[in-house]
Short mmCIF file of C-alpha atoms (C1' of nucleotides) in Angstrom, two decimals:
data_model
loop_
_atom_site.label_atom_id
_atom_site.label_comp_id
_atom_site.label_asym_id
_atom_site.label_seq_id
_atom_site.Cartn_x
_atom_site.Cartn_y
_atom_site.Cartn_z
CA UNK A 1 -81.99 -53.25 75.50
CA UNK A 2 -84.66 -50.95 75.19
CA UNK A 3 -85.41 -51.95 71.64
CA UNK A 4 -85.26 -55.46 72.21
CA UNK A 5 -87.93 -55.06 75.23
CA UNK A 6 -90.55 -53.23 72.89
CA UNK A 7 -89.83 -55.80 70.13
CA UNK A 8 -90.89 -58.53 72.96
CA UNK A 9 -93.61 -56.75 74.35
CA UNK A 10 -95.01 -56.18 70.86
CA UNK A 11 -94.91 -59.72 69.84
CA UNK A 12 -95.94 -61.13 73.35
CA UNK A 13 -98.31 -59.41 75.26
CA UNK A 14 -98.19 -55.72 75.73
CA UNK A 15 -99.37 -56.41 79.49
CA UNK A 16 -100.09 -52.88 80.24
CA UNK A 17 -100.84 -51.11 77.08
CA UNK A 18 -103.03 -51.66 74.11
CA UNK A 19 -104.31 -55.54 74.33
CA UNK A 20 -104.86 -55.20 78.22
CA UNK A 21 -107.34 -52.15 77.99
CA UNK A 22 -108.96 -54.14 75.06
CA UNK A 23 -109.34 -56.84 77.29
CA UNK A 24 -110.59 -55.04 79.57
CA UNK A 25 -113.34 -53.44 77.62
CA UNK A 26 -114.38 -56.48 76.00
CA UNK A 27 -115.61 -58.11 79.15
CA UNK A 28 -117.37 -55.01 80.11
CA UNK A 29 -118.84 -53.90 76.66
CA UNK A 30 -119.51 -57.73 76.49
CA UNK A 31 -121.83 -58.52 80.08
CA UNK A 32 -123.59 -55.33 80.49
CA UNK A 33 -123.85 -53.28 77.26
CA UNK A 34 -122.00 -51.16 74.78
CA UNK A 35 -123.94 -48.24 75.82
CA UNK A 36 -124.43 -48.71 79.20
CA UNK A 37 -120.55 -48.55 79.85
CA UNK A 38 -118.69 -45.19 80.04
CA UNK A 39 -115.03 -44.45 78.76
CA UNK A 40 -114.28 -43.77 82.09
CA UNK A 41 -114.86 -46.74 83.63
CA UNK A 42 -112.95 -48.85 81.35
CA UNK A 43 -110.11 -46.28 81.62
CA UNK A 44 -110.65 -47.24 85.65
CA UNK A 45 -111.18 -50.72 85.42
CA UNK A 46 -107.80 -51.39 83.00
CA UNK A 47 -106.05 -48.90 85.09
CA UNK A 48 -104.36 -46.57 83.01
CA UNK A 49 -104.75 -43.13 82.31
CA UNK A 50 -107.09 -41.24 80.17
CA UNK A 51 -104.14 -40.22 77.73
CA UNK A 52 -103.05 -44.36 77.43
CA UNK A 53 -106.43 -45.08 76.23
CA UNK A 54 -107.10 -41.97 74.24
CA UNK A 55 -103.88 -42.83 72.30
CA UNK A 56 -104.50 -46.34 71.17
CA UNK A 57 -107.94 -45.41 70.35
CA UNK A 58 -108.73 -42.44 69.05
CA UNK A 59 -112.62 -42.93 70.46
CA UNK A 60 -115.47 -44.78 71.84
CA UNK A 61 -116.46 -46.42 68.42
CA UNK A 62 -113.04 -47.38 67.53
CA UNK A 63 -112.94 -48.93 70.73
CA UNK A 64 -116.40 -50.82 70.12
CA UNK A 65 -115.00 -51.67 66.72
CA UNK A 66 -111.96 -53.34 67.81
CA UNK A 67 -113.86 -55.39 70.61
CA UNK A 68 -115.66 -56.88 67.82
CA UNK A 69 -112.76 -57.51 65.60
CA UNK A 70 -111.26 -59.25 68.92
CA UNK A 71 -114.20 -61.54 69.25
CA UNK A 72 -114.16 -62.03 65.54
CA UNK A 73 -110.81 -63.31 66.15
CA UNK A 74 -111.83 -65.40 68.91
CA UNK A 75 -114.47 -67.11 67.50
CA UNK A 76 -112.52 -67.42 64.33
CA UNK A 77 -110.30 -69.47 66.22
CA UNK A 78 -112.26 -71.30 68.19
CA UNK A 79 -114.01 -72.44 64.84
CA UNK A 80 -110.81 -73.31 62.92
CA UNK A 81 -110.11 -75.44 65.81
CA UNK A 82 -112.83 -77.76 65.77
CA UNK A 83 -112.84 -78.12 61.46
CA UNK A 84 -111.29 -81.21 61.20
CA UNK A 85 -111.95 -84.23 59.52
CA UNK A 86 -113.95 -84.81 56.47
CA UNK A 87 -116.99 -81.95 55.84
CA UNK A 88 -119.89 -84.00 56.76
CA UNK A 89 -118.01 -84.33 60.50
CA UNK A 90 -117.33 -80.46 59.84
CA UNK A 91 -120.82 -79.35 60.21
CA UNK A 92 -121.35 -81.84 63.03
CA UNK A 93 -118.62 -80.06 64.72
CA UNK A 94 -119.60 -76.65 63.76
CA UNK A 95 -122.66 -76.68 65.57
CA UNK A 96 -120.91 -78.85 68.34
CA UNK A 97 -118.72 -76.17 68.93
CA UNK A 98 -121.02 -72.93 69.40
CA UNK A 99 -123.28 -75.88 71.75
CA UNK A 100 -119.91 -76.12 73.81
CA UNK A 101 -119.21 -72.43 74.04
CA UNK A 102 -123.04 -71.60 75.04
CA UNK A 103 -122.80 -73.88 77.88
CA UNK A 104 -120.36 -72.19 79.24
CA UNK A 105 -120.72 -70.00 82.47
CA UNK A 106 -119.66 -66.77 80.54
CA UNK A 107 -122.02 -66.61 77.83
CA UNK A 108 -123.91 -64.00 77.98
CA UNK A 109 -125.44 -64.14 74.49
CA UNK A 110 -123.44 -63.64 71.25
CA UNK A 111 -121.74 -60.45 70.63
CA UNK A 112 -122.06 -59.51 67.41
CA UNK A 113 -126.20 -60.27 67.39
CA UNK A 114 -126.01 -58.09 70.62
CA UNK A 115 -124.26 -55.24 69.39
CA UNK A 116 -126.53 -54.97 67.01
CA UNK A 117 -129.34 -55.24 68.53
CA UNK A 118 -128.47 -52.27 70.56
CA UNK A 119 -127.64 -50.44 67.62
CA UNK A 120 -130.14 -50.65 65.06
CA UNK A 121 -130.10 -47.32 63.35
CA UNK A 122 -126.13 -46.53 62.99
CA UNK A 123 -124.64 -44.34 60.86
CA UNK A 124 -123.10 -45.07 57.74
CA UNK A 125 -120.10 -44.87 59.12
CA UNK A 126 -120.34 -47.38 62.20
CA UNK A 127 -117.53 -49.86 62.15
CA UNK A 128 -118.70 -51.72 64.47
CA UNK A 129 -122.06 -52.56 62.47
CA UNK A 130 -119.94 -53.13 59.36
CA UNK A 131 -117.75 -55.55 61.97
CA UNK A 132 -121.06 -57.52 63.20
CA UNK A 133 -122.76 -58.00 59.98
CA UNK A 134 -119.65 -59.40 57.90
CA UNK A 135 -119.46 -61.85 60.89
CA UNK A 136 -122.71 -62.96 60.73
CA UNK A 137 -122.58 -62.54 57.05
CA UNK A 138 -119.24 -64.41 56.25
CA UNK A 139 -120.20 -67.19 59.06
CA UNK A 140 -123.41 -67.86 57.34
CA UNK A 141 -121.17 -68.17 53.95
CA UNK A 142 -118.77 -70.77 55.76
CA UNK A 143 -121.50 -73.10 56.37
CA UNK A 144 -122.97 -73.00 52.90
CA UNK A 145 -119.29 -73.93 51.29
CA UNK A 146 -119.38 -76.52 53.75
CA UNK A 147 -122.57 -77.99 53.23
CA UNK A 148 -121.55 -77.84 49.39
CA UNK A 149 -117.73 -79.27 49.92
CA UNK A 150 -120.24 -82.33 51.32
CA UNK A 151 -122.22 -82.60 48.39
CA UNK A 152 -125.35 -81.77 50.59
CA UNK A 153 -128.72 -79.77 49.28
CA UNK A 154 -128.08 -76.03 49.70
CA UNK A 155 -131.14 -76.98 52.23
CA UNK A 156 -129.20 -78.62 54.60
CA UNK A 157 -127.10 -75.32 54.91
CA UNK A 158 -130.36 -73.30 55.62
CA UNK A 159 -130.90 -75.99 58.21
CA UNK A 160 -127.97 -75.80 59.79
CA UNK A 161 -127.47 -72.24 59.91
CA UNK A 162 -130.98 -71.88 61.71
CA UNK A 163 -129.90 -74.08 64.43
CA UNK A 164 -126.76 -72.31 64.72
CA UNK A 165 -128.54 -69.28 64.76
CA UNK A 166 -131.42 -70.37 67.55
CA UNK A 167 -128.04 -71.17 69.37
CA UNK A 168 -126.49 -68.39 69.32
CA UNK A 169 -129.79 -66.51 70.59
CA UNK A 170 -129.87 -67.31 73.97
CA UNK A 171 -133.57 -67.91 74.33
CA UNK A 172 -133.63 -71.56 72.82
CA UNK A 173 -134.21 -74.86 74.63
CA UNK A 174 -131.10 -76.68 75.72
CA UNK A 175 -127.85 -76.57 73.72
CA UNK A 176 -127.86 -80.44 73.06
CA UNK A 177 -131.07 -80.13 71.46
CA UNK A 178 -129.70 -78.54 68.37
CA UNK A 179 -126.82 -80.75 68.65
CA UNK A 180 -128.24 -83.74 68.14
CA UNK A 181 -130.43 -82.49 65.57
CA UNK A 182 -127.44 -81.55 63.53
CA UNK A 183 -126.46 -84.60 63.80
CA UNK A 184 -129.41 -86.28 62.50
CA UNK A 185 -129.87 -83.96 59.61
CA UNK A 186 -126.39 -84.69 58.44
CA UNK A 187 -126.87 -88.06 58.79
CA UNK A 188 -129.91 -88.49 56.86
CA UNK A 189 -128.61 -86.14 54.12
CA UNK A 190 -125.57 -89.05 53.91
CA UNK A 191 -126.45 -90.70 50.44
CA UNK A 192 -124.41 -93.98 50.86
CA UNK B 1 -172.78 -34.25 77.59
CA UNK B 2 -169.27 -34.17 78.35
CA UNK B 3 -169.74 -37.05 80.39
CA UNK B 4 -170.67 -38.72 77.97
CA UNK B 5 -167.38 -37.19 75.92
CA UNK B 6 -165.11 -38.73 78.50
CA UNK B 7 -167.22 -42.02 78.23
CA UNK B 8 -166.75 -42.30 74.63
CA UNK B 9 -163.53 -41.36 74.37
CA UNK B 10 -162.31 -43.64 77.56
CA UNK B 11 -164.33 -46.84 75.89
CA UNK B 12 -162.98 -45.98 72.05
CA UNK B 13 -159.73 -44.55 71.61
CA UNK B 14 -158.66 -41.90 73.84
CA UNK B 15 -156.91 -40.44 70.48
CA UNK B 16 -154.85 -37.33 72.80
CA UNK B 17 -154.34 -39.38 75.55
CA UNK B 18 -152.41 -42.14 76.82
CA UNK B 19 -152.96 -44.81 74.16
CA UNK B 20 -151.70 -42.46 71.58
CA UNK B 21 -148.23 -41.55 73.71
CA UNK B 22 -147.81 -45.21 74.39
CA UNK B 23 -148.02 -45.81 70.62
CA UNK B 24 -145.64 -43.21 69.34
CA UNK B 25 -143.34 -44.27 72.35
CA UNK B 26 -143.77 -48.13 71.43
CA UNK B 27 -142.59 -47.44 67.80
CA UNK B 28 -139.50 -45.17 67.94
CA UNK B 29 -138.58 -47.64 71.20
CA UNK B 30 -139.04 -50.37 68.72
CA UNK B 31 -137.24 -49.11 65.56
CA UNK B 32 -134.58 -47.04 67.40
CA UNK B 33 -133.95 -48.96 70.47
CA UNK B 34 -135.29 -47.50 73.95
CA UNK B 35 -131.65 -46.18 75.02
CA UNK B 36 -131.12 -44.35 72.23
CA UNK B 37 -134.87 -42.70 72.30
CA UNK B 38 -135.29 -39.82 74.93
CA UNK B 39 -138.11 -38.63 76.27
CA UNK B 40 -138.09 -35.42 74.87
CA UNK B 41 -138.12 -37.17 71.55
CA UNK B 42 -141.00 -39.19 72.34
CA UNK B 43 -143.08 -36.20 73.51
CA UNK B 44 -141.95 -34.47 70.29
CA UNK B 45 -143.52 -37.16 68.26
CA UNK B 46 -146.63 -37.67 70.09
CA UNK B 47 -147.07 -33.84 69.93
CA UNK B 48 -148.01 -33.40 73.31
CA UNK B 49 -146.59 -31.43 76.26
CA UNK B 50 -144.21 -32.85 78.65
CA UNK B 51 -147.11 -32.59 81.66
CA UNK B 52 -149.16 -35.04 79.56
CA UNK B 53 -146.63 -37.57 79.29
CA UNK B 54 -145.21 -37.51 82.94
CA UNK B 55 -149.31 -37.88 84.12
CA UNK B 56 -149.84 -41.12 82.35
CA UNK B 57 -146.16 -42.66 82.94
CA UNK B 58 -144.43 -41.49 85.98
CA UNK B 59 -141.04 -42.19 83.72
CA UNK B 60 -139.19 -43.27 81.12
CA UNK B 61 -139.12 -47.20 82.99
CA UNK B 62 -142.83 -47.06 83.18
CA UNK B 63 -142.96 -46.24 79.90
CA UNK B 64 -140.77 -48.96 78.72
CA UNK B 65 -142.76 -51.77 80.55
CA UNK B 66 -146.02 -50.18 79.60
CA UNK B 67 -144.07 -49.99 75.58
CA UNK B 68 -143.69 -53.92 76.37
CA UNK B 69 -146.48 -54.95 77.80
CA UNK B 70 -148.63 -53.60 75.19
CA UNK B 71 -146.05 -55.64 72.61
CA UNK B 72 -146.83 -58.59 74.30
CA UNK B 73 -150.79 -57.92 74.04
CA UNK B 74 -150.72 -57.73 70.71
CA UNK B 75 -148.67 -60.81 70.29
CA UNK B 76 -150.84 -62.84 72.55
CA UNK B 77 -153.67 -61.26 70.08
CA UNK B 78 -152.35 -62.50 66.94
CA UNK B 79 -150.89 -66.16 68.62
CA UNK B 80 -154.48 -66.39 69.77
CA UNK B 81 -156.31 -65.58 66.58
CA UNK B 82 -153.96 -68.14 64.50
CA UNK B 83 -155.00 -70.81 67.07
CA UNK B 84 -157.85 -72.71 65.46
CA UNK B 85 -158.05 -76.61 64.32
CA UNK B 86 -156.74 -79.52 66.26
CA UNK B 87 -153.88 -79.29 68.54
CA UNK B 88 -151.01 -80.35 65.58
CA UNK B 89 -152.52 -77.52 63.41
CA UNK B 90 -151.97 -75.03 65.95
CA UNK B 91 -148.54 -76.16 66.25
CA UNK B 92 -147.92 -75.37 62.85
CA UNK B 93 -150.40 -72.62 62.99
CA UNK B 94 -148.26 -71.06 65.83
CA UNK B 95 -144.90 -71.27 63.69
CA UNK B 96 -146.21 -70.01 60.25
CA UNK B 97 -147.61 -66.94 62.49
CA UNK B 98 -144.76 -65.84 63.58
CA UNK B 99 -143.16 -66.64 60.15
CA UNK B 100 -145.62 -64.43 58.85
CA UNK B 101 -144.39 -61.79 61.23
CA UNK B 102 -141.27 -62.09 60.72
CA UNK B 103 -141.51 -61.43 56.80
CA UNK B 104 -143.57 -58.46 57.65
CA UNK B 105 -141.42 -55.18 56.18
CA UNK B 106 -141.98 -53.39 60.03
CA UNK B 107 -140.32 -56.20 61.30
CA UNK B 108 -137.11 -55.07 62.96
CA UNK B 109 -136.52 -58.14 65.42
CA UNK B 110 -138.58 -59.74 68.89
CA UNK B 111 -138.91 -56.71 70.73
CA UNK B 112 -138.47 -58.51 73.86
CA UNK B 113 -135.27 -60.48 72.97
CA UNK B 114 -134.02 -56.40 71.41
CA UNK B 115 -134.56 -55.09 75.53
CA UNK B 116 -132.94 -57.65 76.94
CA UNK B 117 -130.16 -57.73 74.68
CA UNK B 118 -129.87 -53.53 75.58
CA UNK B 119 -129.93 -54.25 79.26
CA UNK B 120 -128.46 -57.31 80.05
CA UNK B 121 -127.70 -56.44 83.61
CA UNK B 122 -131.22 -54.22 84.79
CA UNK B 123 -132.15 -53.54 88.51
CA UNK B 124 -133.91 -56.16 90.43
CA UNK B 125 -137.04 -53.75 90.65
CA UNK B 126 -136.68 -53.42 86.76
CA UNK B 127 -140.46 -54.19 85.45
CA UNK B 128 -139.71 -53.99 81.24
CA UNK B 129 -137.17 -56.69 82.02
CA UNK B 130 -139.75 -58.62 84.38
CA UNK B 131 -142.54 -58.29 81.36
CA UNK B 132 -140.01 -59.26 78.49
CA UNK B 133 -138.68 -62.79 80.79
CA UNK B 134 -142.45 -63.88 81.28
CA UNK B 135 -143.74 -63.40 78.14
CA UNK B 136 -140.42 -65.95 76.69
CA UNK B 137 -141.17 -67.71 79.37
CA UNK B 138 -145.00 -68.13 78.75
CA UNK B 139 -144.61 -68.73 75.22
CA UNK B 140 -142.46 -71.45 75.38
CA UNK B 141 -145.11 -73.28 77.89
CA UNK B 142 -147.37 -72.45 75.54
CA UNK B 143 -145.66 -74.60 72.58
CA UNK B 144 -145.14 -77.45 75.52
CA UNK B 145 -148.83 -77.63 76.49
CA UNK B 146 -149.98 -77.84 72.81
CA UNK B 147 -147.54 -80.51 72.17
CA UNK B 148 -148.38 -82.05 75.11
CA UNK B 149 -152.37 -81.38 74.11
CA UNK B 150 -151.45 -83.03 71.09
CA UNK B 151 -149.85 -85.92 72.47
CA UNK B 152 -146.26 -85.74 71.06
CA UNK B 153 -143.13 -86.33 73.29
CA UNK B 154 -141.50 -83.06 74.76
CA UNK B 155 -138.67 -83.09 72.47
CA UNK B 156 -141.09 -82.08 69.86
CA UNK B 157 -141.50 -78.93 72.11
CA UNK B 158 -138.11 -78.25 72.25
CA UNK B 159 -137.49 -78.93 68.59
CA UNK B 160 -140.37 -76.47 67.91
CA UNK B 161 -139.28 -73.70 70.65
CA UNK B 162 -135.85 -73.62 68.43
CA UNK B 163 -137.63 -73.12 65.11
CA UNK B 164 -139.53 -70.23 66.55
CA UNK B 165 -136.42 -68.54 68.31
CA UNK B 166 -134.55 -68.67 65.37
CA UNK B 167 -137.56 -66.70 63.58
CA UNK B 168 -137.51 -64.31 66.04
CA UNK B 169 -133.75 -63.78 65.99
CA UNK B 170 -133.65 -62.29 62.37
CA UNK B 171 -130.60 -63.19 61.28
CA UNK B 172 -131.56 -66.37 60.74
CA UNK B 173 -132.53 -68.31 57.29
CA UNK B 174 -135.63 -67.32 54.90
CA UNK B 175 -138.44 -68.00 57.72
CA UNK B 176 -139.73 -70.35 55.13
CA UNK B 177 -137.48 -73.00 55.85
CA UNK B 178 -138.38 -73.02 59.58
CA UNK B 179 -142.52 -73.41 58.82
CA UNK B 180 -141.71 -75.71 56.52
CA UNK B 181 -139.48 -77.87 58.63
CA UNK B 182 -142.03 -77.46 61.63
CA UNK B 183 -144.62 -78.96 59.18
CA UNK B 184 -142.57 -82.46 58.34
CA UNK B 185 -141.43 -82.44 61.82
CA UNK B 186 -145.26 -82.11 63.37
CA UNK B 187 -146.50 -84.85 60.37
CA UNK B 188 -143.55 -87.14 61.82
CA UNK B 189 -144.34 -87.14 65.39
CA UNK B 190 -148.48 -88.26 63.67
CA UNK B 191 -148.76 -91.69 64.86
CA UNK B 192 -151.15 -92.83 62.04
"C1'" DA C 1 -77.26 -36.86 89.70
"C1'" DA C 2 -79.61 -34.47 86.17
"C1'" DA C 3 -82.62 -34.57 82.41
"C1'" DA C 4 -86.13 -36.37 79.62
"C1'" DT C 5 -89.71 -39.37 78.70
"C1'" DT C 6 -93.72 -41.54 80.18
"C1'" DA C 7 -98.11 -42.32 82.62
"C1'" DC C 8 -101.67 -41.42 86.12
"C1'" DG C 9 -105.71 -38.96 87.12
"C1'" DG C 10 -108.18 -34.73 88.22
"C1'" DA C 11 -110.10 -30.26 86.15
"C1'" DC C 12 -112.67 -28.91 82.75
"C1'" DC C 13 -115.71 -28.45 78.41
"C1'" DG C 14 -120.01 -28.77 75.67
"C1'" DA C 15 -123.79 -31.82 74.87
"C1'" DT C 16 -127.45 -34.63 76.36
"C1'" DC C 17 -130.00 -37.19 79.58
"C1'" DG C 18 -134.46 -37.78 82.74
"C1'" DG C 19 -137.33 -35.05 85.31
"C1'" DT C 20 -139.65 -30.70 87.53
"C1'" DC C 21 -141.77 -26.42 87.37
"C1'" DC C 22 -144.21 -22.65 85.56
"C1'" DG C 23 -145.68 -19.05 82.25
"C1'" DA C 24 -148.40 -18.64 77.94
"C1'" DT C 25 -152.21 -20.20 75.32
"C1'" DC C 26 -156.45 -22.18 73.98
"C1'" DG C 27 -161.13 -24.14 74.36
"C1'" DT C 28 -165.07 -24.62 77.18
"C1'" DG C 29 -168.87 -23.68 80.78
"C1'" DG C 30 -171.24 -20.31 83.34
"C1'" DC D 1 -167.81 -11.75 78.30
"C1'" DC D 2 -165.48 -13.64 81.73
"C1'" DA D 3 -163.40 -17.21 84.34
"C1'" DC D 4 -161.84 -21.61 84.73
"C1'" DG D 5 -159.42 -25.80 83.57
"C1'" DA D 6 -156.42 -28.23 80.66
"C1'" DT D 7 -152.56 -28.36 77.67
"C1'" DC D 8 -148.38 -26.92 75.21
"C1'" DG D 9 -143.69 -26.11 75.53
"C1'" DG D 10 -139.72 -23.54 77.18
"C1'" DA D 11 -136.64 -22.64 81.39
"C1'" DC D 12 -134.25 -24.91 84.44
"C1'" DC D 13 -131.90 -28.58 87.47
"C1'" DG D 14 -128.45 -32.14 88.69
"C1'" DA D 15 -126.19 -36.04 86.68
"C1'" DT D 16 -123.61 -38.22 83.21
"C1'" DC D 17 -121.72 -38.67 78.81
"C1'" DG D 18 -117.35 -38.54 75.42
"C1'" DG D 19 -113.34 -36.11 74.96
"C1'" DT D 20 -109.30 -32.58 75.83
"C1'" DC D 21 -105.81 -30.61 78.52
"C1'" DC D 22 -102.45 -30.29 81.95
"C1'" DG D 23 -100.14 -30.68 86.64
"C1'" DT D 24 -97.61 -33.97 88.98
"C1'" DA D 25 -95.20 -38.05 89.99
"C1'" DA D 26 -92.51 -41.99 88.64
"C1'" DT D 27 -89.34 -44.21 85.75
"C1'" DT D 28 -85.71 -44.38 82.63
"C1'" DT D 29 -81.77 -42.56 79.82
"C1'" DT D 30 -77.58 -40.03 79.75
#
DNA sequence: AAAATTACGGACCGATCGGTCCGATCGTGG
DNA sequence: CCACGATCGGACCGATCGGTCCGTAATTTT
């Protein structure tokens, strides 16, 4: 009984233990700052003891590390999701896709660019920065495999990516700006 | 004789004095990000006591609006100087400036879009974050009244605001792409 | 019911922060 | 040569940080 209750809990949702603080943290890391949010008011806000948190993560950077492996994994998703159909709709729907989420009432900028941001001098050791730049890094990759899957100019994948980019900052004009451009540039980069 | 001293030195440089702090203070603020740079540090590098420092700024926020204010001065210096010719040229003009910027080796990312990124959620009474939302905010009139000025329809504002965010967000493309797509997309809107 | 495992949360530690105060020092004017 | 003013920089303060340890209470296993 006991061992089939930690085999559940494992697969499910470990409600109280090591996804919840992560949760937890995310959303507070996330809206006001890596550094500007203490260990102990995560440990207060997910409600657990020091020693629960102190045990899943042995410290403050792992704990910044696995927030942005957790919105890796979001975004990851949320990007999978929207790839279907043939590549040229793939890019559409790339860019589509970050316009959606950008809309929404909880962005508060993206993440990764954040993070580092904050942290522009880490050691060589940060996780986190190793975390943020592969993201950026292997996201940038995607759309250049895409852009050659659809037989467009490497060009078009610079294009792209800068509109994804100006997207993703926060600071640009409205979301369906870049939208439609995609949508153009694809278009016109269409050789039938 | 010393008046005249203090006159020299107040119309010139004022090499010991405040300009000099607010220099040192703008460029470890800059590289290092203004959390992780303490005061103590800052009065190390200017080489100064800490009574000098706390005469000119009253504290560290003063310092960091004063740090952004003068960024935004010399911006508004080198927009300014690049602003010459008709109103499309100093659309493109205003791109390939910051594109210049941006390629710079100092450059470490918008110093304004960096705060706000480290404090997402400031005081109401917080002045850096006052100084960094106007100057976005001004800018982007800016490239609205020149396209205006130059008689092209406002989406060519808003298709040139996202070129120059994405410059300024530094993980976007080579900023060559972006002058180079403000240039077709400035010689499209010509009506001739 | 007794025993053992777990978790909460406060006490505590050293380091660092922004900021104040003051003694020591140096250059200048009388 | 002395006295004055300005400056450097260390001592110090309260607050907060990340992190450790442990007393106590609750829950579960036997």
């Amino acid at each position: 009984m006991l061992w089939i209750g930690l085999f559940l809990m494992a697969r499910t949702e470990d409600p109280s233990g090591r996804q919840r603080i992560l949760a937890v943290a995310a959303e507070l890391f996330y809206v006001r700052g890596v550094r500007a949010v203490g260990m102990a008011e995560v440990i207060q806000a997910a409600g657990c003891g020091k020693n629960m948190l102190y045990r899943h993560f042995p410290g403050k950077s792992a704990l910044v590390a696995a927030y942005l492996g957790r919105a890796r994994e979001e975004r990851e998703a949320a990007t999978s999701a929207a790839l279907t159909g043939e590549p040229r709709e793939q890019l559409v729907a790339l860019v589509t896709e970050v316009a959606y989420r950008v809309r929404g009432s909880a962005y508060r900028g993206c993440a990764f660019r954040k993070y580092l941001a904050e942290f522009p001098s880490p050691g060589d050791d940060d996780e986190a920065t190793a975390v943020a730049r592969a993201y950026l890094r292997d996201t940038r990759a995607q759309v250049s495999e895409l852009v050659a899957a659809a037989g467009g100019p490497p060009q078009l994948g610079d294009r792209l990516w800068l509109l994804i980019d100006s997207l993703y900052s926060g600071t640009g004009p409205d979301p369906s700006v870049a939208v439609e451009w995609a949508r153009e540039l694809v278009a016109a980069g269409r050789p039938d």
